[in-house]
Amino acid sequence: MPEIQKDLDAPEFAAGTVDAAEIEDSDEVLDLIEIDEKEGSLKANQDNPEAVSYSSPATNSFKASVFPVLVIDRQLMIIYANPACEKLFTGFSRLTGHYFIDVFGKFFDVADIRKIRETIIKGENGYSWKGETRIKSRDMVTVQTRVYIFPVEQDAKQPVEFEVLFDDVTEESKELLRAVFLSLLEASRLKDNDTGKHITRVGFYSRLLAKELYYSLGRQYPAIDADFIENISFLASMHDVGKIGTPDDILNKQGPLSEWEWNIMREHSKNGAFILSTYPNPMAKEIALSHHEHWDGGGYPFHIEGEKIPISARIVSIADAYDALRMVRSYKKALSHEATVARMMEAKGTHFDPVLIEVFHIIASDFNDIYEKNCD
Ligand SMILES: [Fe+2]
Ligand SMILES: [Fe+2]
């Protein structure tokens, strides 16, 4: 088995849309700040951000908190991140010793950033701000979070330290969204008796292949990040949801379909794209629409070719084909794992993306494991 080169870099965080330079250079309000020297509070050396230590009466409670908490000073420099925060933002370059805006600025609207600064500097709303944001990096699944900023010392007349509390609502919103679309998936599963666990397996294979691409060819496929891998599993399982619109007598016909019936069957890709057009991730629609397109343009519905076919659909195309070949269908016998792989490799560069199919070849035995563990 060829060795897979892991060539992914640790994420780099460029300054956001609003950066510290802007704060320092252009905002008159900052000129008004006089940071109180507070004994034992902050010992930061801006030339050496690593040399930051922080302690405050609240530190122990922050340390134990299940909520991710940062402490920032009046210049919006992060002076403390509790363990929950370090965990939530794993993969981020060091938090403490960096400006909040440098690390998180790009995840907020400019208007929000302005408001945060005014809250802290001018004391608007009792030095408190709340909002929402989505925070992501290439190696981290997007975190959807409510953000609360308020003084560490509530009674202080002019607070010098502020708590930034992140309330992670990622799972909540993801579950809500998926619950809606899962019911749709169940409806399509009921209608298509032939499907069985096919859709579940296609989700598993697609995730596996995406993950392998991320680790082995990450630079070549920058679109494949932690979110992509997380999403493709669920969205690949919805690839045939458009079959909800295929007449039952065609969908469940015993024996081969006529050309006319195939044409109706092929409509499922466009129907799926229509059904998933409201899903708030274009990958859903891409997969439904293009999972039957071929690398050489010989697929359907639009005969698009090569890299014009979305990468998500090229992945699902391999996953779907592997499973379809392994399965018994009313019009065909099942193939063994070896025969399936051989058949698929023959279609390298015609049916399948030549690079992706080679990666599939490397991990094909894992496809077999998924098939055997999840067979009908
Ligand atoms: Fe399909
Ligand atoms: Fe399928």
Coordinates of C-alpha atoms and ligand atoms in Angstrom, one line a residue:
M1 CA 0.0 0.0 0.0
P2 CA 1.6 3.3 -1.1
E3 CA 2.6 5.6 1.7
I4 CA 0.3 8.5 2.1
Q5 CA 2.1 11.8 2.6
K6 CA 0.4 14.0 5.1
D7 CA 1.0 17.5 3.8
L8 CA -1.4 19.6 5.7
D9 CA -0.1 22.5 7.5
A10 CA -1.4 23.7 10.8
P11 CA -3.9 26.5 10.2
E12 CA -2.6 29.9 9.8
F13 CA -4.6 32.8 11.0
A14 CA -4.2 36.0 9.1
A15 CA -5.6 39.1 10.6
G16 CA -9.4 39.4 10.1
T17 CA -11.3 41.9 8.1
V18 CA -10.7 44.3 10.9
D19 CA -7.2 44.0 12.5
A20 CA -5.3 45.3 15.4
A21 CA -3.5 47.8 13.3
E22 CA -6.8 49.4 12.5
I23 CA -7.6 49.6 16.2
E24 CA -4.3 51.2 17.0
D25 CA -4.1 53.5 14.1
S26 CA -7.5 54.7 13.2
D27 CA -9.7 54.8 16.2
E28 CA -9.7 57.9 18.2
V29 CA -11.4 56.3 21.1
L30 CA -8.4 54.1 21.8
D31 CA -6.3 57.2 22.4
L32 CA -8.4 57.8 25.4
I33 CA -7.5 54.5 27.0
E34 CA -5.2 54.4 30.0
I35 CA -4.7 50.9 31.0
D36 CA -4.6 50.6 34.7
E37 CA -1.6 48.7 36.0
K38 CA -3.3 46.1 38.1
E39 CA -1.0 44.1 40.3
G40 CA -1.0 40.5 39.6
S41 CA -3.4 40.9 36.7
L42 CA -1.6 41.1 33.4
K43 CA 2.0 40.8 32.7
A44 CA 2.1 40.9 29.0
N45 CA 5.1 41.6 26.9
Q46 CA 3.9 42.6 23.4
D47 CA 7.3 41.8 21.8
N48 CA 7.0 38.3 23.3
P49 CA 3.4 37.3 23.4
E50 CA 4.3 33.9 24.8
A51 CA 5.3 35.6 28.0
V52 CA 1.8 36.2 29.3
S53 CA 0.6 35.1 32.6
Y54 CA -2.7 35.9 34.1
S55 CA -4.3 35.5 37.4
S56 CA -7.4 37.0 38.9
P57 CA -9.8 36.0 41.7
A58 CA -12.1 34.6 38.9
T59 CA -9.4 32.5 37.3
N60 CA -10.3 29.4 39.3
S61 CA -13.9 29.5 38.4
F62 CA -13.0 30.1 34.7
K63 CA -10.7 27.1 34.9
A64 CA -13.5 24.8 36.1
S65 CA -16.1 26.3 33.8
V66 CA -17.6 24.0 31.1
F67 CA -18.2 27.1 29.1
P68 CA -15.3 28.3 26.9
V69 CA -14.1 31.6 28.4
L70 CA -11.5 34.2 27.3
V71 CA -10.4 37.1 29.3
I72 CA -9.5 40.2 27.3
D73 CA -8.1 43.5 28.4
R74 CA -9.2 47.0 27.3
Q75 CA -7.0 46.8 24.3
L76 CA -8.8 43.6 23.3
M77 CA -5.7 41.5 23.9
I78 CA -6.5 38.0 25.0
I79 CA -4.9 37.5 28.4
Y80 CA -6.4 34.2 29.4
A81 CA -8.2 31.3 27.8
N82 CA -9.7 28.6 30.0
P83 CA -9.2 24.9 29.2
A84 CA -12.7 24.6 27.6
C85 CA -11.8 27.5 25.3
E86 CA -8.5 25.9 24.3
K87 CA -10.4 22.7 23.6
L88 CA -13.1 24.4 21.5
F89 CA -10.6 26.2 19.4
T90 CA -8.1 23.4 19.1
G91 CA -6.0 24.0 16.0
F92 CA -6.0 27.8 16.5
S93 CA -2.6 29.4 16.9
R94 CA -2.1 30.4 20.5
L95 CA -4.9 32.5 21.9
T96 CA -3.3 34.3 24.8
G97 CA -1.0 37.1 24.0
H98 CA -2.8 37.9 20.7
Y99 CA -5.4 40.5 20.0
F100 CA -9.0 39.2 20.0
I101 CA -9.5 40.9 16.6
D102 CA -6.5 39.2 15.1
V103 CA -7.8 35.8 16.1
F104 CA -11.5 36.2 15.8
G105 CA -12.0 39.4 13.8
K106 CA -12.7 37.7 10.5
F107 CA -15.6 35.8 12.0
F108 CA -17.5 39.0 12.9
D109 CA -19.2 41.7 10.9
V110 CA -17.3 45.0 10.8
A111 CA -20.3 46.5 12.6
D112 CA -20.0 43.9 15.4
I113 CA -16.3 44.6 15.8
R114 CA -17.0 48.3 16.1
K115 CA -19.7 47.6 18.6
I116 CA -17.5 45.4 20.7
R117 CA -14.8 48.0 20.8
E118 CA -17.2 50.7 21.8
T119 CA -18.7 48.5 24.5
I120 CA -15.3 47.9 26.0
I121 CA -13.9 51.4 25.5
K122 CA -16.9 53.6 26.1
G123 CA -18.8 51.3 28.4
E124 CA -22.0 51.1 26.4
N125 CA -24.7 48.8 27.7
G126 CA -22.8 48.5 31.0
Y127 CA -19.7 47.2 29.2
S128 CA -21.7 44.3 27.9
W129 CA -22.2 42.9 24.4
K130 CA -23.8 39.8 23.0
G131 CA -24.0 38.5 19.5
E132 CA -23.5 35.4 17.4
T133 CA -20.9 34.1 15.1
R134 CA -19.6 31.1 13.2
I135 CA -16.0 30.3 13.7
K136 CA -14.1 28.0 11.5
S137 CA -10.7 26.9 10.4
R138 CA -9.6 24.3 7.9
D139 CA -8.9 21.7 10.5
M140 CA -11.9 22.4 12.7
V141 CA -15.6 21.9 12.1
T142 CA -17.5 25.2 12.1
V143 CA -18.5 26.3 15.5
Q144 CA -21.7 28.2 15.8
T145 CA -21.7 30.2 19.0
R146 CA -23.4 32.9 20.9
V147 CA -20.8 35.3 22.3
Y148 CA -21.3 37.3 25.5
I149 CA -18.8 39.9 26.6
F150 CA -19.0 41.5 30.1
P151 CA -16.7 42.8 32.7
V152 CA -14.8 40.3 34.9
E153 CA -15.5 42.6 37.9
Q154 CA -19.1 43.6 37.6
D155 CA -18.8 46.3 40.3
A156 CA -15.8 48.1 38.8
K157 CA -16.4 51.6 37.8
Q158 CA -14.1 51.3 34.9
P159 CA -13.4 47.6 34.3
V160 CA -10.1 46.6 32.9
E161 CA -10.7 43.0 32.2
F162 CA -13.6 41.4 30.2
E163 CA -14.9 37.9 30.0
V164 CA -15.7 36.6 26.6
L165 CA -18.0 33.6 27.0
F166 CA -18.8 31.4 24.1
D167 CA -22.0 29.4 24.2
D168 CA -21.5 26.7 21.6
V169 CA -24.9 26.1 19.8
T170 CA -23.4 24.1 16.9
E171 CA -25.0 20.8 17.8
E172 CA -28.4 22.4 18.6
S173 CA -28.7 24.0 15.2
K174 CA -27.2 21.1 13.3
E175 CA -29.7 18.7 14.9
L176 CA -32.6 20.9 14.1
L177 CA -31.6 21.1 10.5
R178 CA -30.9 17.5 10.1
A179 CA -34.1 16.4 11.8
V180 CA -36.0 18.2 9.0
F181 CA -34.1 16.6 6.3
L182 CA -33.9 13.2 7.9
S183 CA -37.7 12.9 7.7
L184 CA -37.3 13.5 4.0
L185 CA -34.7 10.8 3.8
E186 CA -36.9 8.4 5.6
A187 CA -39.7 9.1 3.2
S188 CA -37.5 8.4 0.2
R189 CA -36.2 5.2 2.0
L190 CA -39.8 4.0 2.4
K191 CA -40.5 4.5 -1.3
D192 CA -37.4 2.8 -2.7
N193 CA -37.5 -0.8 -1.5
D194 CA -34.3 -1.5 -3.4
T195 CA -32.3 0.9 -1.2
G196 CA -31.9 -0.9 2.1
K197 CA -28.7 0.3 3.8
H198 CA -27.3 1.6 0.5
I199 CA -27.7 5.2 1.5
T200 CA -26.1 4.7 4.9
R201 CA -23.1 3.0 3.3
V202 CA -22.7 5.6 0.6
G203 CA -22.5 8.2 3.5
F204 CA -19.8 6.1 5.2
Y205 CA -17.7 5.5 2.0
S206 CA -17.9 9.2 1.0
R207 CA -16.7 10.3 4.4
L208 CA -13.8 7.8 4.3
L209 CA -12.7 8.9 0.8
A210 CA -13.0 12.6 1.7
K211 CA -10.9 12.0 4.8
E212 CA -8.3 10.2 2.9
L213 CA -8.1 13.0 0.3
Y214 CA -7.8 15.5 3.2
Y215 CA -4.8 13.7 4.6
S216 CA -3.1 12.6 1.5
L217 CA -3.8 15.4 -1.0
G218 CA -4.9 18.2 1.1
R219 CA -3.1 20.9 -0.9
Q220 CA -4.6 19.7 -4.1
Y221 CA -8.2 19.9 -2.7
P222 CA -8.4 22.9 -0.4
A223 CA -12.2 22.7 -0.4
I224 CA -11.9 19.5 1.6
D225 CA -11.7 20.6 5.2
A226 CA -13.1 19.5 8.5
D227 CA -16.5 20.8 7.6
F228 CA -16.5 19.1 4.3
I229 CA -15.7 15.8 5.9
E230 CA -18.3 16.3 8.6
N231 CA -21.0 17.3 6.0
I232 CA -20.4 14.8 3.2
S233 CA -21.4 11.8 5.3
F234 CA -25.0 13.1 5.8
L235 CA -25.4 14.8 2.5
A236 CA -24.1 11.8 0.5
S237 CA -26.8 9.7 2.1
M238 CA -29.3 12.0 0.5
H239 CA -27.9 11.6 -3.0
D240 CA -31.0 9.8 -4.3
V241 CA -33.6 11.7 -2.4
G242 CA -35.0 12.8 -5.7
K243 CA -36.3 9.3 -6.3
I244 CA -39.3 10.5 -4.2
G245 CA -40.5 11.8 -7.5
T246 CA -39.9 8.7 -9.5
P247 CA -43.1 6.6 -10.2
D248 CA -43.3 3.5 -8.1
D249 CA -43.8 1.1 -11.0
I250 CA -40.4 2.2 -12.4
L251 CA -38.6 2.4 -9.1
N252 CA -39.7 -1.1 -8.0
K253 CA -39.9 -2.7 -11.4
Q254 CA -38.6 -6.3 -11.5
G255 CA -36.2 -6.8 -14.4
P256 CA -34.4 -4.4 -16.6
L257 CA -35.8 -0.9 -17.4
S258 CA -36.6 0.2 -20.9
E259 CA -34.8 3.3 -22.3
W260 CA -37.9 5.3 -21.7
E261 CA -38.1 4.2 -18.1
W262 CA -34.4 4.9 -17.6
N263 CA -35.0 8.5 -18.8
I264 CA -37.6 8.9 -16.1
M265 CA -35.3 7.3 -13.5
R266 CA -32.6 9.7 -14.5
E267 CA -34.8 12.6 -13.6
H268 CA -34.1 11.8 -9.9
S269 CA -30.9 13.9 -9.9
K270 CA -32.7 17.0 -11.0
N271 CA -35.6 16.3 -8.6
G272 CA -33.1 15.8 -5.8
A273 CA -31.4 19.1 -6.5
F274 CA -34.8 20.8 -6.5
I275 CA -35.7 19.2 -3.1
L276 CA -32.4 20.1 -1.5
S277 CA -32.2 23.6 -2.9
T278 CA -33.2 25.0 0.5
Y279 CA -30.5 23.1 2.4
P280 CA -28.1 25.7 3.7
N281 CA -25.1 24.1 2.2
P282 CA -24.6 24.0 -1.6
M283 CA -23.0 20.6 -1.2
A284 CA -26.4 19.0 -0.7
K285 CA -27.6 20.2 -4.1
E286 CA -24.3 19.5 -5.9
I287 CA -24.3 15.9 -4.8
A288 CA -27.9 15.3 -5.7
L289 CA -27.5 16.9 -9.1
S290 CA -24.1 15.6 -10.2
H291 CA -23.5 12.2 -8.7
H292 CA -24.2 10.5 -12.0
E293 CA -22.0 12.8 -14.1
H294 CA -18.9 11.1 -15.5
W295 CA -15.3 12.5 -15.7
D296 CA -15.4 12.2 -19.5
G297 CA -18.7 14.0 -19.9
G298 CA -20.7 10.8 -20.6
G299 CA -22.9 11.0 -17.5
Y300 CA -26.1 12.9 -16.8
P301 CA -28.1 15.1 -16.4
F302 CA -25.9 17.8 -18.0
H303 CA -22.9 15.8 -19.4
I304 CA -20.5 18.1 -17.5
E305 CA -17.0 16.8 -17.3
G306 CA -13.7 16.8 -15.4
E307 CA -13.2 19.3 -12.6
K308 CA -16.4 21.1 -13.5
I309 CA -18.2 18.3 -11.6
P310 CA -18.1 19.4 -8.0
I311 CA -15.6 17.4 -5.9
S312 CA -18.3 16.3 -3.5
A313 CA -20.2 14.7 -6.4
R314 CA -17.1 13.0 -7.8
I315 CA -16.5 11.4 -4.4
V316 CA -20.1 10.3 -4.1
S317 CA -20.1 8.9 -7.6
I318 CA -17.3 6.5 -6.6
A319 CA -19.1 5.6 -3.3
D320 CA -22.4 5.1 -5.0
A321 CA -20.9 3.0 -7.9
Y322 CA -19.0 0.7 -5.5
D323 CA -22.1 0.0 -3.5
A324 CA -24.3 -0.5 -6.5
L325 CA -21.9 -3.0 -8.0
R326 CA -21.8 -5.0 -4.7
M327 CA -25.6 -5.1 -4.3
V328 CA -28.0 -7.5 -5.9
R329 CA -30.6 -5.5 -7.8
S330 CA -33.7 -6.7 -9.6
Y331 CA -31.8 -6.3 -12.9
K332 CA -28.3 -7.6 -11.9
K333 CA -26.3 -9.9 -9.7
A334 CA -23.9 -8.8 -6.9
L335 CA -20.2 -8.6 -7.6
S336 CA -17.5 -9.5 -5.2
H337 CA -15.2 -6.8 -3.7
E338 CA -12.4 -7.8 -6.0
A339 CA -14.5 -7.8 -9.1
T340 CA -16.1 -4.5 -8.1
V341 CA -12.7 -2.8 -7.6
A342 CA -11.4 -4.2 -10.9
R343 CA -14.5 -3.0 -12.8
M344 CA -14.2 0.5 -11.2
M345 CA -10.5 0.8 -12.0
E346 CA -11.3 0.1 -15.7
A347 CA -13.4 3.2 -15.6
K348 CA -10.5 5.4 -14.4
G349 CA -10.6 8.6 -16.5
T350 CA -13.8 7.8 -18.2
H351 CA -16.4 7.3 -15.5
F352 CA -14.3 8.4 -12.5
D353 CA -11.9 11.1 -11.7
P354 CA -8.5 9.5 -12.3
V355 CA -6.9 10.9 -9.1
L356 CA -9.8 10.0 -6.8
I357 CA -10.2 6.5 -8.2
E358 CA -6.5 5.9 -7.4
V359 CA -7.1 7.1 -3.8
F360 CA -10.1 4.8 -3.7
H361 CA -7.9 1.9 -4.9
I362 CA -5.5 2.5 -2.0
I363 CA -8.3 2.3 0.6
A364 CA -10.6 -0.1 -1.2
S365 CA -10.3 -2.7 1.6
D366 CA -11.9 -0.2 3.9
F367 CA -14.8 0.1 1.5
N368 CA -15.2 -3.7 1.8
D369 CA -15.2 -3.5 5.6
I370 CA -18.0 -0.9 5.5
Y371 CA -20.0 -3.0 3.1
E372 CA -19.6 -6.1 5.2
K373 CA -20.4 -4.4 8.5
N374 CA -23.4 -2.7 7.2
C375 CA -24.9 -5.2 4.7
D376 CA -28.6 -5.6 4.4
Ligands
FE1 FE -28.7 8.3 -8.1
FE2 FE -27.4 5.4 -5.1

